[in-house]
PDB file of C-alpha atoms in Angstrom:
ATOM      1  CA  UNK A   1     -24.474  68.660  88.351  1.00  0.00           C
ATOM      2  CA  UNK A   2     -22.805  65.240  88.255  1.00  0.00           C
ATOM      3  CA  UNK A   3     -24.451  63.765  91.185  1.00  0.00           C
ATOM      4  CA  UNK A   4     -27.964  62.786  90.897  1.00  0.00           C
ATOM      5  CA  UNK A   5     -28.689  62.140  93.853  1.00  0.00           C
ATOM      6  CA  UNK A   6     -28.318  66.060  95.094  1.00  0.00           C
ATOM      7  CA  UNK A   7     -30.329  67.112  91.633  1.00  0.00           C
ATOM      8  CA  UNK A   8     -32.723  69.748  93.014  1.00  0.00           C
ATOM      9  CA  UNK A   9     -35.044  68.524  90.280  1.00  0.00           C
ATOM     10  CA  UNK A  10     -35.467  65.394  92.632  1.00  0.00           C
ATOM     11  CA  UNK A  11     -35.873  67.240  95.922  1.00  0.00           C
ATOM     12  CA  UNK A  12     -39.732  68.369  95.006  1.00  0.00           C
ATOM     13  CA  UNK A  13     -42.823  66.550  96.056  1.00  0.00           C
ATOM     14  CA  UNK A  14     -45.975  67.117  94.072  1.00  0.00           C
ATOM     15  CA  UNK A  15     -49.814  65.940  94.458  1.00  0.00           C
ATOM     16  CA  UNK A  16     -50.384  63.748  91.500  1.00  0.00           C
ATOM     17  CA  UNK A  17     -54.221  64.231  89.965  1.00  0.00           C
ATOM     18  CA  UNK A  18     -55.898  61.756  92.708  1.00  0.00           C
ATOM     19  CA  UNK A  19     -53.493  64.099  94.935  1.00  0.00           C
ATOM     20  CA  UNK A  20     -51.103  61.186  96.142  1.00  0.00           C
ATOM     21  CA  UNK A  21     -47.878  62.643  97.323  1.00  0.00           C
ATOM     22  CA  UNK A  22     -45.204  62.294  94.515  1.00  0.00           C
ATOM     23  CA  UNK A  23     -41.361  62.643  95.339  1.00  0.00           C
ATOM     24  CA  UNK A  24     -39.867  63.103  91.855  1.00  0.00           C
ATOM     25  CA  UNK A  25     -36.985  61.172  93.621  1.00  0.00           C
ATOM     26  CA  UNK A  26     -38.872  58.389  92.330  1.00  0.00           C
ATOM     27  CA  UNK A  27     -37.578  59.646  88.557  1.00  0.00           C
ATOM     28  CA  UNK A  28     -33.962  58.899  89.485  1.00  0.00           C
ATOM     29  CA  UNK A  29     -32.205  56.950  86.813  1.00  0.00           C
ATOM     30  CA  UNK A  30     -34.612  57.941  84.466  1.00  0.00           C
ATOM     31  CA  UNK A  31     -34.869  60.539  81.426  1.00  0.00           C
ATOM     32  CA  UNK A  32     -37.537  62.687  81.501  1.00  0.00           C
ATOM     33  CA  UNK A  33     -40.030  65.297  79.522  1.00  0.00           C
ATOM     34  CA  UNK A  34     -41.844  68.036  81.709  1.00  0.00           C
ATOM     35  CA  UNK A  35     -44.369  69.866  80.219  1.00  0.00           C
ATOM     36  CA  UNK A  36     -47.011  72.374  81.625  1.00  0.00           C
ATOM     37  CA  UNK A  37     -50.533  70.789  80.319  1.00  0.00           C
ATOM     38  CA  UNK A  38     -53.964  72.762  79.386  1.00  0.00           C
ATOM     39  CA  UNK A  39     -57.176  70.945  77.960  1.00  0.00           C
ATOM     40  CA  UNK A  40     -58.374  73.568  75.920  1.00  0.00           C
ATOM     41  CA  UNK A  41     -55.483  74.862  74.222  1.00  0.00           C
ATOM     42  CA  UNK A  42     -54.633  74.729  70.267  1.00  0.00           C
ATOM     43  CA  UNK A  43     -51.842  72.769  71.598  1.00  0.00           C
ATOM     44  CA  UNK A  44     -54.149  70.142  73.453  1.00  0.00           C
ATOM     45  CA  UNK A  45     -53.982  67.616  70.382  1.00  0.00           C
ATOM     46  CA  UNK A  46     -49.794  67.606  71.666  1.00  0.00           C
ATOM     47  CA  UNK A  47     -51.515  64.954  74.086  1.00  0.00           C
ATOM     48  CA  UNK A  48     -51.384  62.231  71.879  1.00  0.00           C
ATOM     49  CA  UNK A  49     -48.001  62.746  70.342  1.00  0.00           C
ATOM     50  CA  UNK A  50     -46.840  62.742  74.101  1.00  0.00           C
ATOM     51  CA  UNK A  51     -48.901  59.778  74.888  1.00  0.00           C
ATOM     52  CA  UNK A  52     -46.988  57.691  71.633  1.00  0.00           C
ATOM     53  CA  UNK A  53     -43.948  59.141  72.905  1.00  0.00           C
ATOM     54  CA  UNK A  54     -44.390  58.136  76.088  1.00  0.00           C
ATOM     55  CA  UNK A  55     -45.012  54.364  74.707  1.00  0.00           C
ATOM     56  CA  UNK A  56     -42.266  54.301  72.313  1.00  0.00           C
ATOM     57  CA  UNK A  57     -39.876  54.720  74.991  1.00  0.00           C
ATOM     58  CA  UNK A  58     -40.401  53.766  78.444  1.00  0.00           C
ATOM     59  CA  UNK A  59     -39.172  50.883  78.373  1.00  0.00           C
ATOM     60  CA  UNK A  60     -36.144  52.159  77.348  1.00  0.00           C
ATOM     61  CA  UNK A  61     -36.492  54.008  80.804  1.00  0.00           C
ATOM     62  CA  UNK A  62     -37.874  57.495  79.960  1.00  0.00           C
ATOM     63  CA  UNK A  63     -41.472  59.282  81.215  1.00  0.00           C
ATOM     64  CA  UNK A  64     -43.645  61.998  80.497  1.00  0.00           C
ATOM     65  CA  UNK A  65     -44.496  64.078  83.925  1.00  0.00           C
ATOM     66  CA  UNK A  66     -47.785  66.433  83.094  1.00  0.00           C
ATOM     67  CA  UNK A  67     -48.149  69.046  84.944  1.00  0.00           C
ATOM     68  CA  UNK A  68     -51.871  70.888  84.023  1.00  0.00           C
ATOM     69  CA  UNK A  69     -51.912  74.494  84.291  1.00  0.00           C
ATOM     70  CA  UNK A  70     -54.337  77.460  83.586  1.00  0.00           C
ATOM     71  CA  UNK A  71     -52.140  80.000  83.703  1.00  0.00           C
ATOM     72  CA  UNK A  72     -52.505  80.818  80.074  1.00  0.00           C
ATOM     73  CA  UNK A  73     -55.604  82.023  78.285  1.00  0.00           C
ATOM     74  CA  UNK A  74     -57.782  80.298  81.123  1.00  0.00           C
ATOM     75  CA  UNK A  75     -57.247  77.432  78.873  1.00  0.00           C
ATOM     76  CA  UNK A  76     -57.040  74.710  81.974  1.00  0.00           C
ATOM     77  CA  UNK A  77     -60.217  75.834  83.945  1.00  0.00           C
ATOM     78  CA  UNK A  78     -61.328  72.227  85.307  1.00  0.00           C
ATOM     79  CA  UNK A  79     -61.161  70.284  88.186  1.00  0.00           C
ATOM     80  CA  UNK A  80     -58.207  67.569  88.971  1.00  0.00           C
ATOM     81  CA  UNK A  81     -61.065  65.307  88.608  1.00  0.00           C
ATOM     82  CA  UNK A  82     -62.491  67.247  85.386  1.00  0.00           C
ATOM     83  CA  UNK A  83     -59.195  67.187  83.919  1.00  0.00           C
ATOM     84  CA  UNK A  84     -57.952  63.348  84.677  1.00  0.00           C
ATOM     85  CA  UNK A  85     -60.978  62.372  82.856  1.00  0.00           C
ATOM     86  CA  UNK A  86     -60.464  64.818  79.553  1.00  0.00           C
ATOM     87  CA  UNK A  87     -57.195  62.811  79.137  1.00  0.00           C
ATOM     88  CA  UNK A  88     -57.577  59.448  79.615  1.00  0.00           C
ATOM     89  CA  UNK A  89     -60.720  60.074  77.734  1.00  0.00           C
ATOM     90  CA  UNK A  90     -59.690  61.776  74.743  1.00  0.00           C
ATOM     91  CA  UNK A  91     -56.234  60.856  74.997  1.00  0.00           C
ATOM     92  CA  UNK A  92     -55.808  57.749  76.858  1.00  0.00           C
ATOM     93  CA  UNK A  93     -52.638  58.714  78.287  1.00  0.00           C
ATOM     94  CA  UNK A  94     -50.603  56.279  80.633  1.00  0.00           C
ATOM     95  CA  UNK A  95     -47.964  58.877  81.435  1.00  0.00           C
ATOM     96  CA  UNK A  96     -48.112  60.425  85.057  1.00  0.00           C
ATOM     97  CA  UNK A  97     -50.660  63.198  85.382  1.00  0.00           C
ATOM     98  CA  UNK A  98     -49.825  65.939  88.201  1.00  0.00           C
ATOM     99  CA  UNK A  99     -52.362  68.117  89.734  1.00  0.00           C
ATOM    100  CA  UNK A 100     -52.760  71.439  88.900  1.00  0.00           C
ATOM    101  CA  UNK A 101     -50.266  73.963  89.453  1.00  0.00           C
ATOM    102  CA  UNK A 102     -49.283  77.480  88.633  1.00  0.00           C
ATOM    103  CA  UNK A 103     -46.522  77.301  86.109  1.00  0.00           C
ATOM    104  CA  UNK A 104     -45.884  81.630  86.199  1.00  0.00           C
ATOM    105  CA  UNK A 105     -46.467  84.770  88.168  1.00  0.00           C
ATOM    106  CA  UNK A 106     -47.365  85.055  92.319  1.00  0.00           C
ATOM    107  CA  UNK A 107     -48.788  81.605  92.428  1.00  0.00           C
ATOM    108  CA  UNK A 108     -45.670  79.644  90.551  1.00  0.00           C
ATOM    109  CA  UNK A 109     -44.696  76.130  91.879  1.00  0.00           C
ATOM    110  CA  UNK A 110     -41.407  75.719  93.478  1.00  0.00           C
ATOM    111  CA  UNK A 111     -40.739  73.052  90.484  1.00  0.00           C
ATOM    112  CA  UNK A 112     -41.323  75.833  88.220  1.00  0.00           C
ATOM    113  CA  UNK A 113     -39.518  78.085  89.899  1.00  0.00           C
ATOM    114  CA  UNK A 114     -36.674  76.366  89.557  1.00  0.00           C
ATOM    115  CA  UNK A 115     -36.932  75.426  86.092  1.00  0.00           C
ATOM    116  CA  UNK A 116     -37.722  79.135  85.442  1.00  0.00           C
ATOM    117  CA  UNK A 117     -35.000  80.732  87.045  1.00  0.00           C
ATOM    118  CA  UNK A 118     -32.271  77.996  88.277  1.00  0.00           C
ATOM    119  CA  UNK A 119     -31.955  75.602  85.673  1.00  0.00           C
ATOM    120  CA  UNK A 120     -29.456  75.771  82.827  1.00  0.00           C
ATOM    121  CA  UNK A 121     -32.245  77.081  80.943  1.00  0.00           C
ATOM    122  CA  UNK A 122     -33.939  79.978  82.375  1.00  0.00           C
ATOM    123  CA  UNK A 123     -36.815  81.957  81.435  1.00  0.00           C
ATOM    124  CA  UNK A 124     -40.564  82.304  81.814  1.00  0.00           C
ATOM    125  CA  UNK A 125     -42.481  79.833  80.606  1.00  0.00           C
ATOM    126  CA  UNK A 126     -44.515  81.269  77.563  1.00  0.00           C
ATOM    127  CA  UNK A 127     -47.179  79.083  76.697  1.00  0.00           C
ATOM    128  CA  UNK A 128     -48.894  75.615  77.367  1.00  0.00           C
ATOM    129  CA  UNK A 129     -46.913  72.708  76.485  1.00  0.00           C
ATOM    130  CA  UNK A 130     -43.721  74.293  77.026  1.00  0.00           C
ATOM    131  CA  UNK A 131     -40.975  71.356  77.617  1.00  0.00           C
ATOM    132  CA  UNK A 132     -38.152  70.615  79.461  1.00  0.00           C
ATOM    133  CA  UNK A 133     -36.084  67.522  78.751  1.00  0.00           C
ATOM    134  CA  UNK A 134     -33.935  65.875  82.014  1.00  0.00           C
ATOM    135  CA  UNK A 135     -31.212  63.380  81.659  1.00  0.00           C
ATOM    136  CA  UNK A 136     -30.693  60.155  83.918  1.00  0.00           C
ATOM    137  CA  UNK A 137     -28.908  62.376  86.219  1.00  0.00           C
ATOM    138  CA  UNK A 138     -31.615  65.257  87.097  1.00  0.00           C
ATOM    139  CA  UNK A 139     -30.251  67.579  84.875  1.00  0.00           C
ATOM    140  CA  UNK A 140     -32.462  70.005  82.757  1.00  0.00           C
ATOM    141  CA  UNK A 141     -30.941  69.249  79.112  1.00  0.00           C
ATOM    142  CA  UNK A 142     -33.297  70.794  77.119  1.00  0.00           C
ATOM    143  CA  UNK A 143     -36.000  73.396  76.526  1.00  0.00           C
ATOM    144  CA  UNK A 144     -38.374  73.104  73.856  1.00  0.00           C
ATOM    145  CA  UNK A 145     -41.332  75.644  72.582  1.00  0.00           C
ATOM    146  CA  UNK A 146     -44.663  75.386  73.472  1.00  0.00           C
ATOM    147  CA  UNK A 147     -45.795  74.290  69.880  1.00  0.00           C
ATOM    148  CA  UNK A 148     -43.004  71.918  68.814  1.00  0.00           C
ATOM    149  CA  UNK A 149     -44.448  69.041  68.603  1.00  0.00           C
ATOM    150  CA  UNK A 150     -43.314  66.238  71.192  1.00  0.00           C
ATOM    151  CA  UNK A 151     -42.478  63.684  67.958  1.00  0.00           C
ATOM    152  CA  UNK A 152     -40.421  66.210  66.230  1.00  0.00           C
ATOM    153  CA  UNK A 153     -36.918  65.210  65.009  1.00  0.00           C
ATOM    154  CA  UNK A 154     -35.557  67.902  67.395  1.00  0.00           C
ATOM    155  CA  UNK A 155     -36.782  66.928  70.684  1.00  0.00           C
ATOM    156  CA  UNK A 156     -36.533  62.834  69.433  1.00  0.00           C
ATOM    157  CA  UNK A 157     -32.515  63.597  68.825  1.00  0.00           C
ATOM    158  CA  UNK A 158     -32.068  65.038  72.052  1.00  0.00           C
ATOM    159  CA  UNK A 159     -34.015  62.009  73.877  1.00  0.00           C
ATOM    160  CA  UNK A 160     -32.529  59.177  72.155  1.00  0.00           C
ATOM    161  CA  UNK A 161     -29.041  61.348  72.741  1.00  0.00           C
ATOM    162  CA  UNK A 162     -30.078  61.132  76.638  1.00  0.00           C
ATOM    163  CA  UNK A 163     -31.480  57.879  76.313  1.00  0.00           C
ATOM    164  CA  UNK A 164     -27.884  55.991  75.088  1.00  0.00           C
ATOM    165  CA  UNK A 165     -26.449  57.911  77.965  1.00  0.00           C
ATOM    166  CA  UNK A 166     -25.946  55.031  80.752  1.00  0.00           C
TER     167      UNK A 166
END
């Protein structure tokens, strides 16, 4: 997709935790990490590593979009209000937090849908903390396993790859 401006990826609208409409639209121009969220995961201490990601490069124009979910192991069973205050807590992340969503089965949110199914990555999402890297342009550029961690040299190539990309 060359032109970002049709992206599907920008076309959704979510409730963020306070449950103010969000138009991802706002994203445009922007690289960005998507990740399905849980409190009480083994992958919960990812938080933090997002959270230092998150301030090592958004100035550089890049953000972290969490998206809680309990869809696995009933590992997300709190409240918007519940969860909002477990990270900025715990974690004192600055990143924008999402309401919960379904990220699999009946329930799934048209965002995951389409990362799921239409993106140039398909396939069910496995696990909490499952990422999804987007370039400047809306385009899904990466996919990375639920326990990778965010800092990893993998994930840090492929951002400052998408990062030098005007």
């Amino acid at each position: 997709m060359r032109n970002g401006a049709s992206a599907p990826l920008y076309g959704f609208r979510l409730p963020d935790i306070d449950g103010h409409p969000v138009d991802l639209k706002i994203f445009k121009g922007k690289v960005l990490l998507i990740v399905n969220t849980a409190s009480m995961c083994g992958n919960t201490p990812q938080y933090a590593d997002l959270q230092e990601m998150y301030e090592q490069y958004r100035d550089r124009g890049f953000e972290v979009l969490a998206f809680p979910a309990n869809d696995f192991g009933q590992q997300e069973p709190g409240t918007n209000e519940e969860i909002k205050g477990f990270c900025y807590t715990k974690y004192s992340i600055s990143f924008p937090l999402f309401s919960k969503i379904s990220v699999t089965g009946k329930s799934q949110h048209p965002l995951y849908k389409y990362l799921t199914e239409r993106s140039t990555f398909p396939g069910p999402v496995t696990w909490n903390f499952q990422k999804y890297l987007v370039d400047r342009s809306g385009n899904i550029i990466g996919k990375y396993d639920p326990g990778m961690n965010p800092m990893s040299l993998t994930i840090l190539t492929d951002l400052e790859k998408a990062l030098a990309r005007s």
